[in-house]
Amino acid sequence: MGPADGPSRTQVLTLTARERPAAILGPGRPESRVWSFTEAGQPLFPVLRARAGDRLRATLDNRLPVHTSIHWHGVRVPNGMDGVPYLTQAPVRPGETFAYDLALPDPGTYFLHPHCDESGQAGRGLMAVLVVEGDAPADYADADLVVAIKDWRLAADGGFLPFETREGAGRAGTFGTVRGVNGTAGPMRAAVPPGGDVRLRLLNLDGTRIVQVGVEGGAAALIATDGQPLGPLPLDGDVDSWRLGPAMRADLLVRTPARPGEILRVVDYGSAEPWTIAELTASGAPAARGAFAPAPLYASRVPRVADPAAAERRTFRFGASSGGSLADAIPPGDPLARVLLDSLCVRDTSLWAINAKSWPHGPGAVLPPPLDSLEAGRPYLFEWINLTPHPHPIHLHGHTFEVISASRQALPRHLADTVILNPRERVEVSFVAAPGDWMLHCHILEHLEYGMMGYLRVAA
């Protein structure tokens, strides 16, 4: 069997974005006014499930007071479906709809989010999880659980605090005041079969926090990163945890405790004090499993560069703003000069840059020229260099790249769509270019909004 086995389907759905009440702080506590795709009382982050090879026809119905869009993070979509206002589509204004039509070529764990004022819109909860099945046999695990990590900027009365601060934007980001999982404060808790294998789909939906995931109380293996198969890589010995920056995902297969009542914990070791992400309590009839020996997921079908050393090399340096804007390079009369960005998609100043150029800011900002021009179907080796004292999870739209090397991390070669650049680090990634205009940016949301963002133009 393989990832595309089984009949393909066309799934039709409507995602209505509107303000709704949600009990993020928990029962008996004040409610918060979130922006979401689900009705009050339902899970705040809906989980959409499909199979590899399916076609998804999803209509965004915008009932918010501002424009929005949907970016299908990590999914290899046609460029016109990528959900970036002004670059790949017009903003979806209040009262308008937009029909997304895309095939789902790869199984894995993905998510949906807006792409203008993302710190505010995603900060209010406007996200969804997309699980594309077909990378393992049906009996691969006894349970399949989504673990969506996101902190919230909430006051004690349930109201939202400012989503960004100038101090946070210029450093590591503005952190939340309430830690949560799956849309509510505190860890996820679930009952699982004793001695069973459980697939955990961890997503870091936070806009700032980098988490370091480890497991206590049971054996565990990393089986996928950003939806793509890896290993399995046992989380023990030399590798006992995995870092997830904002927008990154990791699938774990864990063996639950054999005795009912015992608990397996998923823990974030990256915070000042270890914080429990999930508690799985063994309960009910035991699973009929032998020794813990995770099988690999089906091989990825993502195009890979056969010889990265022979690919065309490009270098991008991620640093502090020098005051220069990407739009400064627009020649007189260029059509880009007529694409005016609104205040929802720019900030009043720039703090960060790529190759010493920042995303445009201030009134009158226009769509800038691309950071670089590539050719579709050609292999590339990108060298990403972090010149700052802060980490940056760098995301490339529309592609799954292979992480080839990292100068300050002991990373295995693996497929991903987002990778953390540590301070003063150099990372190499390779990929085969797909046609379109594709965003390249840091996924700490304040960093991209204050300048560490641009796009690549890939000619067909």
Coordinates of N, CA and C in Angstrom, one line a residue, residues 124-333:
R124 N -6.4 35.9 17.9 CA -7.8 35.8 18.3 C -8.3 34.4 18.1
G125 N -7.5 33.5 17.4 CA -8.0 32.1 17.2 C -8.3 31.7 15.8
L126 N -8.1 32.5 14.8 CA -8.6 32.2 13.5 C -7.7 31.2 12.8
M127 N -7.8 30.0 13.1 CA -7.0 28.9 12.6 C -7.8 27.6 12.6
A128 N -7.3 26.7 11.8 CA -7.9 25.3 11.7 C -6.7 24.3 11.4
V129 N -7.0 23.1 11.8 CA -6.0 22.0 11.6 C -6.4 21.2 10.4
L130 N -5.5 20.8 9.5 CA -5.8 20.0 8.4 C -5.0 18.7 8.5
V131 N -5.6 17.6 8.6 CA -5.0 16.3 8.7 C -5.3 15.5 7.3
V132 N -4.2 15.3 6.6 CA -4.3 14.6 5.3 C -3.8 13.1 5.6
E133 N -4.7 12.2 5.5 CA -4.4 10.8 5.9 C -3.9 10.1 4.6
G134 N -3.2 8.9 4.9 CA -2.7 8.1 3.8 C -1.2 7.8 3.9
D135 N -0.6 8.1 5.0 CA 0.8 7.9 5.1 C 1.2 6.6 5.9
A136 N 0.1 5.9 6.3 CA 0.3 4.7 7.2 C -0.9 3.7 7.0
P137 N -0.7 2.5 7.3 CA -1.8 1.5 7.3 C -2.8 1.9 8.4
A138 N -4.0 1.4 8.2 CA -5.1 1.7 9.1 C -4.9 1.3 10.5
D139 N -4.1 0.2 10.7 CA -3.8 -0.3 12.1 C -2.5 0.3 12.7
Y140 N -2.0 1.3 12.1 CA -0.7 1.8 12.5 C -0.7 2.3 14.0
A141 N -1.8 2.8 14.5 CA -2.0 3.3 15.8 C -3.3 3.0 16.4
D142 N -3.4 2.9 17.7 CA -4.7 2.7 18.4 C -5.5 4.0 18.6
A143 N -4.9 5.1 18.4 CA -5.6 6.4 18.5 C -4.7 7.4 17.8
D144 N -5.4 8.4 17.3 CA -4.8 9.5 16.5 C -5.3 10.8 17.1
L145 N -4.4 11.6 17.8 CA -4.8 12.8 18.6 C -4.1 14.0 18.1
V146 N -4.9 15.1 17.9 CA -4.3 16.4 17.6 C -4.0 17.1 18.8
V147 N -2.8 17.7 18.9 CA -2.3 18.5 20.0 C -1.8 19.8 19.5
A148 N -2.7 20.8 19.5 CA -2.5 22.1 18.9 C -2.1 23.1 20.1
I149 N -0.8 23.5 20.1 CA -0.3 24.3 21.2 C -0.4 25.8 20.8
K150 N -1.0 26.6 21.7 CA -1.1 28.0 21.5 C -1.3 28.8 22.8
D151 N -0.5 29.8 23.0 CA -0.7 30.7 24.1 C -1.6 31.8 23.8
W152 N -2.2 32.4 24.8 CA -3.2 33.5 24.6 C -2.8 34.7 25.3
R153 N -3.0 35.9 24.7 CA -2.8 37.2 25.3 C -4.1 37.6 26.0
L154 N -4.4 37.1 27.2 CA -5.6 37.3 27.8 C -5.5 38.0 29.2
A155 N -6.4 38.9 29.5 CA -6.5 39.4 30.9 C -7.4 38.5 31.7
A156 N -7.4 38.7 33.0 CA -8.2 37.9 33.9 C -9.7 37.9 33.6
D157 N -10.2 39.0 32.9 CA -11.6 39.1 32.6 C -11.9 38.4 31.2
G158 N -11.0 37.8 30.6 CA -11.2 37.1 29.3 C -10.9 38.0 28.1
G159 N -10.7 39.3 28.4 CA -10.4 40.2 27.2 C -9.0 40.0 26.7
F160 N -8.8 40.4 25.4 CA -7.5 40.3 24.8 C -6.7 41.5 25.2
L161 N -5.4 41.2 25.5 CA -4.4 42.2 25.7 C -3.8 42.5 24.3
P162 N -3.0 43.6 24.2 CA -2.4 43.9 22.9 C -1.6 42.7 22.3
F163 N -1.8 42.4 21.1 CA -1.2 41.2 20.5 C 0.3 41.4 20.2
E164 N 0.7 42.7 20.1 CA 2.1 42.9 19.9 C 2.6 44.1 20.7
T165 N 3.8 44.1 21.1 CA 4.5 45.3 21.7 C 5.7 45.6 21.0
R166 N 6.1 46.9 21.0 CA 7.3 47.3 20.3 C 8.5 46.6 20.8
E167 N 8.6 46.4 22.1 CA 9.7 45.7 22.8 C 9.8 44.3 22.3
G168 N 8.6 43.6 22.3 CA 8.6 42.2 21.9 C 8.9 42.1 20.4
A169 N 8.4 43.0 19.6 CA 8.6 42.9 18.2 C 10.0 43.0 17.8
G170 N 10.8 43.8 18.6 CA 12.2 44.0 18.3 C 13.1 43.0 18.9
R171 N 12.5 42.1 19.7 CA 13.3 41.0 20.3 C 12.8 39.6 19.9
A172 N 12.4 38.8 20.9 CA 12.0 37.5 20.6 C 10.5 37.3 20.4
G173 N 9.8 38.4 20.4 CA 8.3 38.4 20.2 C 7.6 38.6 21.6
T174 N 6.3 38.9 21.5 CA 5.5 39.2 22.6 C 4.8 37.9 23.1
F175 N 5.1 37.4 24.2 CA 4.6 36.1 24.7 C 3.2 36.2 25.3
G176 N 2.4 35.1 25.2 CA 1.1 35.1 25.8 C 1.1 35.0 27.3
T177 N 0.0 35.3 27.9 CA -0.2 35.2 29.3 C -0.8 34.0 29.8
V178 N -1.4 33.2 28.9 CA -2.1 32.0 29.3 C -1.7 30.9 28.3
R179 N -1.1 29.8 28.9 CA -0.6 28.7 28.0 C -1.8 27.7 27.8
G180 N -1.9 27.2 26.6 CA -3.1 26.4 26.3 C -2.8 25.4 25.2
V181 N -3.7 24.4 25.1 CA -3.7 23.4 24.1 C -5.1 23.2 23.5
N182 N -5.2 23.1 22.2 CA -6.5 22.8 21.6 C -7.6 23.9 21.9
G183 N -7.2 25.1 22.1 CA -8.1 26.2 22.3 C -8.5 26.5 23.7
T184 N -8.0 25.8 24.7 CA -8.4 26.0 26.1 C -7.1 26.1 27.0
A185 N -7.2 26.8 28.1 CA -6.0 26.9 29.0 C -5.6 25.5 29.6
G186 N -4.3 25.3 29.7 CA -3.8 24.1 30.3 C -3.6 23.0 29.3
P187 N -3.1 21.9 29.8 CA -2.7 20.8 28.9 C -3.9 20.0 28.4
M188 N -3.7 19.3 27.3 CA -4.7 18.4 26.8 C -4.7 17.1 27.7
R189 N -5.9 16.6 28.0 CA -6.0 15.4 28.7 C -6.9 14.4 28.0
A190 N -6.4 13.1 27.9 CA -7.2 12.1 27.1 C -6.9 10.8 27.7
A191 N -7.9 9.9 27.6 CA -7.8 8.5 28.0 C -7.4 7.7 26.8
V192 N -6.4 6.8 27.0 CA -5.9 6.0 25.9 C -5.8 4.5 26.3
P193 N -5.7 3.6 25.4 CA -5.6 2.2 25.8 C -4.3 1.8 26.4
P194 N -4.3 1.1 27.5 CA -3.0 0.7 28.1 C -2.2 -0.1 27.2
G195 N -0.9 0.1 27.1 CA 0.0 -0.6 26.3 C -0.2 -0.4 24.8
G196 N -0.9 0.7 24.4 CA -1.2 0.9 23.0 C -0.2 1.9 22.4
D197 N -0.3 2.0 21.1 CA 0.4 3.0 20.3 C -0.5 4.1 19.9
V198 N -0.1 5.3 20.3 CA -0.9 6.5 20.0 C -0.1 7.5 19.1
R199 N -0.7 7.9 18.0 CA -0.1 9.0 17.2 C -0.5 10.3 17.7
L200 N 0.4 11.1 18.0 CA 0.2 12.5 18.5 C 0.6 13.5 17.4
R201 N -0.3 14.3 16.9 CA 0.0 15.3 15.9 C 0.2 16.6 16.6
L202 N 1.4 17.0 16.9 CA 1.7 18.2 17.6 C 1.9 19.4 16.6
L203 N 1.2 20.5 16.8 CA 1.3 21.7 16.0 C 1.6 22.9 17.0
N204 N 2.6 23.6 16.6 CA 2.9 24.9 17.4 C 2.2 26.0 16.6
L205 N 1.0 26.3 17.1 CA 0.2 27.4 16.5 C 0.4 28.8 17.2
D206 N 1.4 28.8 18.1 CA 1.7 30.1 18.7 C 2.5 31.0 17.8
G207 N 2.3 32.3 18.0 CA 3.0 33.2 17.1 C 4.4 33.6 17.6
T208 N 4.8 33.1 18.8 CA 6.1 33.5 19.3 C 6.9 32.4 19.9
R209 N 6.3 31.5 20.7 CA 7.0 30.6 21.6 C 7.6 29.4 20.8
I210 N 8.8 29.1 21.1 CA 9.5 27.9 20.6 C 9.4 26.9 21.7
V211 N 8.9 25.7 21.4 CA 8.7 24.7 22.4 C 9.7 23.5 22.1
Q212 N 10.2 22.9 23.2 CA 11.1 21.8 23.1 C 10.4 20.5 23.7
V213 N 9.9 19.7 22.8 CA 9.0 18.6 23.1 C 9.7 17.3 23.6
G214 N 9.4 16.8 24.7 CA 9.9 15.6 25.2 C 8.7 14.8 25.8
V215 N 9.0 13.5 26.1 CA 8.0 12.6 26.6 C 8.4 11.9 27.9
E216 N 7.5 11.8 28.9 CA 7.8 11.2 30.1 C 6.8 10.1 30.4
G217 N 7.2 8.9 30.9 CA 6.2 7.9 31.2 C 5.9 6.9 30.2
G218 N 6.7 6.9 29.1 CA 6.5 5.9 28.0 C 7.5 6.1 26.9
A219 N 7.6 5.1 26.1 CA 8.5 5.2 24.9 C 7.9 6.1 23.8
A220 N 8.8 6.7 23.0 CA 8.3 7.6 22.0 C 9.2 7.7 20.9
A221 N 8.7 8.0 19.7 CA 9.6 8.1 18.5 C 9.0 9.2 17.6
L222 N 9.9 10.1 17.1 CA 9.5 11.1 16.1 C 9.3 10.4 14.8
I223 N 8.1 10.5 14.1 CA 7.8 9.8 12.9 C 7.6 10.8 11.7
A224 N 7.4 12.1 12.0 CA 7.2 13.0 10.9 C 7.5 14.5 11.4
T225 N 8.0 15.3 10.5 CA 8.2 16.7 10.7 C 7.5 17.5 9.7
D226 N 6.7 18.5 10.1 CA 6.0 19.3 9.1 C 5.2 18.5 8.1
G227 N 4.6 17.4 8.6 CA 3.8 16.5 7.8 C 4.6 15.5 7.0
Q228 N 5.9 15.5 6.9 CA 6.7 14.6 6.1 C 7.4 13.6 6.9
P229 N 7.5 12.3 6.4 CA 8.0 11.2 7.2 C 9.5 11.4 7.6
L230 N 9.8 11.0 8.8 CA 11.2 11.0 9.3 C 11.4 9.8 10.2
G231 N 12.6 9.2 10.0 CA 12.9 8.1 10.9 C 12.2 6.8 10.7
P232 N 11.6 6.3 11.8 CA 11.4 6.8 13.1 C 12.7 7.1 13.9
L233 N 12.6 8.2 14.7 CA 13.7 8.6 15.5 C 13.4 8.5 16.9
P234 N 13.9 7.5 17.7 CA 13.5 7.3 19.1 C 13.9 8.6 19.9
L235 N 13.0 9.0 20.8 CA 13.2 10.1 21.7 C 13.8 9.6 23.0
D236 N 15.1 9.2 22.9 CA 15.8 8.7 24.0 C 17.3 8.8 23.7
G237 N 18.1 8.6 24.7 CA 19.6 8.7 24.5 C 20.0 10.0 24.0
D238 N 20.7 10.1 22.9 CA 21.3 11.3 22.3 C 20.2 12.3 21.9
V239 N 19.1 11.8 21.4 CA 18.0 12.7 21.0 C 16.8 12.4 21.9
D240 N 16.6 13.3 22.9 CA 15.5 13.1 23.8 C 14.4 14.1 23.7
S241 N 14.5 15.1 22.7 CA 13.4 16.1 22.5 C 13.6 16.6 21.1
W242 N 12.6 17.4 20.7 CA 12.5 18.0 19.4 C 12.0 19.4 19.5
R243 N 12.6 20.4 18.9 CA 12.2 21.8 19.0 C 11.2 22.1 17.9
L244 N 10.1 22.8 18.3 CA 9.1 23.3 17.4 C 9.0 24.8 17.5
G245 N 9.4 25.5 16.4 CA 9.1 26.9 16.4 C 7.7 27.2 15.9
P246 N 7.3 28.4 16.0 CA 5.9 28.7 15.5 C 5.7 28.2 14.1
A247 N 4.6 27.6 13.9 CA 4.1 27.0 12.6 C 4.7 25.6 12.3
M248 N 5.6 25.1 13.1 CA 6.2 23.8 12.9 C 5.3 22.7 13.5
R249 N 5.4 21.5 12.9 CA 4.6 20.4 13.4 C 5.6 19.2 13.6
A250 N 5.2 18.3 14.5 CA 5.9 17.0 14.7 C 4.9 16.0 15.1
D251 N 5.0 14.8 14.4 CA 4.1 13.7 14.7 C 5.0 12.7 15.5
L252 N 4.4 12.3 16.7 CA 5.1 11.3 17.5 C 4.2 10.0 17.6
L253 N 4.9 8.9 17.7 CA 4.2 7.7 18.0 C 4.7 7.3 19.4
V254 N 3.7 7.2 20.4 CA 4.1 6.9 21.8 C 3.5 5.6 22.2
R255 N 4.2 4.9 23.1 CA 3.6 3.7 23.7 C 3.1 4.0 25.1
T256 N 1.8 3.8 25.3 CA 1.2 4.2 26.5 C 1.5 3.3 27.7
P257 N 1.4 3.7 28.9 CA 1.7 2.9 30.1 C 0.8 1.6 30.0
A258 N 1.4 0.5 30.5 CA 0.7 -0.8 30.5 C -0.4 -0.9 31.6
R259 N -0.2 -0.2 32.7 CA -1.1 -0.3 33.8 C -2.1 0.8 33.8
P260 N -3.4 0.4 33.9 CA -4.5 1.5 33.9 C -4.2 2.5 35.1
G261 N -4.5 3.7 34.8 CA -4.3 4.8 35.8 C -2.9 5.5 35.6
E262 N -2.0 4.8 35.0 CA -0.7 5.5 34.8 C -0.8 6.5 33.7
I263 N 0.1 7.5 33.7 CA 0.0 8.7 32.8 C 1.3 8.8 32.0
L264 N 1.2 9.1 30.8 CA 2.3 9.5 29.9 C 2.1 11.0 29.7
R265 N 3.2 11.7 29.8 CA 3.2 13.2 29.7 C 4.0 13.6 28.5
V266 N 3.5 14.6 27.8 CA 4.3 15.3 26.8 C 4.6 16.6 27.4
V267 N 5.9 17.0 27.4 CA 6.4 18.1 28.2 C 7.1 19.1 27.3
D268 N 7.0 20.4 27.6 CA 7.8 21.4 26.9 C 8.9 21.7 27.9
Y269 N 10.2 21.4 27.5 CA 11.3 21.7 28.3 C 12.0 23.0 27.9
G270 N 11.4 23.7 26.9 CA 12.0 24.9 26.5 C 11.6 26.2 27.3
S271 N 10.7 26.1 28.2 CA 10.2 27.2 29.0 C 11.1 27.3 30.3
A272 N 10.9 28.3 31.0 CA 11.7 28.5 32.3 C 11.5 27.3 33.2
E273 N 10.3 26.8 33.3 CA 10.0 25.6 34.0 C 9.3 24.6 33.1
P274 N 9.6 23.3 33.2 CA 8.9 22.4 32.3 C 7.4 22.5 32.4
W275 N 6.7 22.5 31.2 CA 5.3 22.7 31.2 C 4.7 21.5 30.5
T276 N 3.6 20.9 31.1 CA 3.0 19.8 30.6 C 2.0 20.2 29.4
I277 N 2.3 19.6 28.2 CA 1.5 19.9 27.1 C 0.3 18.9 27.0
A278 N 0.5 17.7 27.4 CA -0.6 16.7 27.3 C -0.4 15.6 28.3
E279 N -1.5 15.1 28.8 CA -1.5 14.0 29.7 C -2.3 12.9 29.2
L280 N -1.8 11.7 28.9 CA -2.5 10.6 28.4 C -2.6 9.5 29.5
T281 N -3.8 9.2 29.9 CA -4.0 8.3 31.1 C -4.5 6.9 30.5
A282 N -3.7 5.9 30.9 CA -4.1 4.5 30.4 C -5.4 4.1 31.1
S283 N -6.4 3.7 30.2 CA -7.7 3.4 30.7 C -8.4 2.4 29.8
G284 N -9.1 1.4 30.4 CA -9.9 0.5 29.6 C -9.1 -0.8 29.3
A285 N -9.6 -1.4 28.2 CA -9.0 -2.7 27.8 C -7.6 -2.5 27.2
P286 N -6.7 -3.3 27.5 CA -5.3 -3.1 27.0 C -5.3 -3.4 25.5
A287 N -4.3 -2.7 24.8 CA -4.1 -3.0 23.4 C -3.3 -4.2 23.2
A288 N -3.5 -4.9 22.1 CA -2.7 -6.1 21.8 C -1.5 -5.7 21.0
R289 N -0.5 -5.2 21.6 CA 0.7 -4.7 20.9 C 1.9 -5.5 21.5
G290 N 2.9 -5.8 20.6 CA 4.1 -6.4 21.0 C 5.1 -5.3 21.5
A291 N 6.4 -5.6 21.3 CA 7.4 -4.6 21.7 C 7.3 -3.4 20.9
F292 N 7.6 -2.2 21.4 CA 7.5 -1.0 20.8 C 8.6 -0.9 19.7
A293 N 8.1 -0.9 18.4 CA 9.0 -0.9 17.3 C 8.3 -0.2 16.1
P294 N 8.3 1.2 16.2 CA 7.5 1.9 15.2 C 8.0 1.7 13.8
A295 N 7.1 1.4 12.9 CA 7.4 1.3 11.5 C 7.5 2.7 10.8
P296 N 8.3 2.8 9.8 CA 8.3 4.1 9.2 C 7.0 4.4 8.4
L297 N 6.7 5.7 8.3 CA 5.5 6.0 7.4 C 5.9 5.8 6.0
Y298 N 4.9 5.8 5.1 CA 5.2 5.7 3.7 C 6.1 6.8 3.2
A299 N 6.9 6.5 2.2 CA 7.9 7.5 1.7 C 7.2 8.7 1.2
S300 N 7.8 9.9 1.3 CA 7.2 11.1 0.8 C 7.3 11.1 -0.7
R301 N 6.4 11.8 -1.4 CA 6.4 12.0 -2.8 C 6.8 13.4 -3.2
V302 N 7.3 14.2 -2.3 CA 7.8 15.5 -2.5 C 9.0 15.4 -3.4
P303 N 9.1 16.3 -4.5 CA 10.3 16.3 -5.3 C 11.5 16.7 -4.5
R304 N 12.6 15.9 -4.6 CA 13.9 16.2 -3.9 C 15.0 16.5 -4.8
V305 N 16.0 17.2 -4.4 CA 17.1 17.5 -5.2 C 18.1 16.4 -5.0
A306 N 18.5 15.7 -6.1 CA 19.3 14.5 -6.1 C 20.7 14.9 -5.6
D307 N 21.3 16.0 -6.0 CA 22.6 16.4 -5.6 C 22.6 17.8 -5.2
P308 N 22.3 18.1 -3.9 CA 22.3 19.5 -3.5 C 23.5 20.3 -3.7
A309 N 24.7 19.6 -3.7 CA 26.0 20.4 -3.9 C 26.1 20.9 -5.3
A310 N 25.3 20.3 -6.3 CA 25.4 20.8 -7.7 C 24.2 21.7 -8.0
A311 N 23.3 22.0 -7.0 CA 22.2 22.9 -7.3 C 22.7 24.3 -7.3
E312 N 21.9 25.2 -7.9 CA 22.2 26.6 -7.9 C 22.0 27.2 -6.5
R313 N 23.0 27.9 -6.0 CA 23.1 28.4 -4.6 C 22.6 29.8 -4.6
R314 N 21.8 30.1 -3.6 CA 21.4 31.5 -3.3 C 21.5 31.7 -1.8
T315 N 21.9 32.9 -1.4 CA 22.1 33.2 0.0 C 21.2 34.3 0.5
F316 N 20.6 34.1 1.6 CA 19.7 35.1 2.2 C 20.1 35.3 3.7
R317 N 20.3 36.6 4.0 CA 20.7 37.0 5.4 C 19.5 37.6 6.1
F318 N 19.2 37.1 7.3 CA 18.1 37.6 8.1 C 18.7 38.4 9.2
G319 N 18.4 39.7 9.2 CA 19.0 40.6 10.2 C 18.1 41.7 10.6
A320 N 18.6 42.7 11.3 CA 17.9 43.9 11.7 C 17.7 44.8 10.6
S321 N 16.7 45.7 10.6 CA 16.4 46.6 9.6 C 17.5 47.7 9.5
S322 N 17.9 48.0 8.3 CA 18.8 49.1 8.1 C 18.1 50.3 7.5
G323 N 16.7 50.3 7.5 CA 16.0 51.4 7.0 C 15.6 51.2 5.5
G324 N 16.2 50.3 4.8 CA 15.9 50.1 3.4 C 14.7 49.2 3.2
S325 N 13.8 49.6 2.2 CA 12.6 48.8 1.9 C 12.8 48.1 0.6
L326 N 12.2 46.9 0.5 CA 12.1 46.2 -0.8 C 11.5 47.1 -1.9
A327 N 10.6 47.9 -1.5 CA 9.9 48.7 -2.5 C 10.8 49.8 -3.1
D328 N 12.0 50.1 -2.4 CA 12.9 51.1 -2.9 C 13.4 50.7 -4.3
A329 N 13.4 49.5 -4.7 CA 13.9 49.0 -5.9 C 12.9 49.1 -7.1
I330 N 11.7 49.5 -6.8 CA 10.7 49.6 -7.9 C 11.1 50.7 -8.9
P331 N 11.3 50.4 -10.2 CA 11.6 51.4 -11.1 C 10.3 52.3 -11.4
P332 N 10.5 53.5 -11.9 CA 9.4 54.3 -12.3 C 8.5 53.6 -13.3
G333 N 7.2 53.7 -13.1 CA 6.2 53.1 -14.0 C 6.0 51.6 -13.9

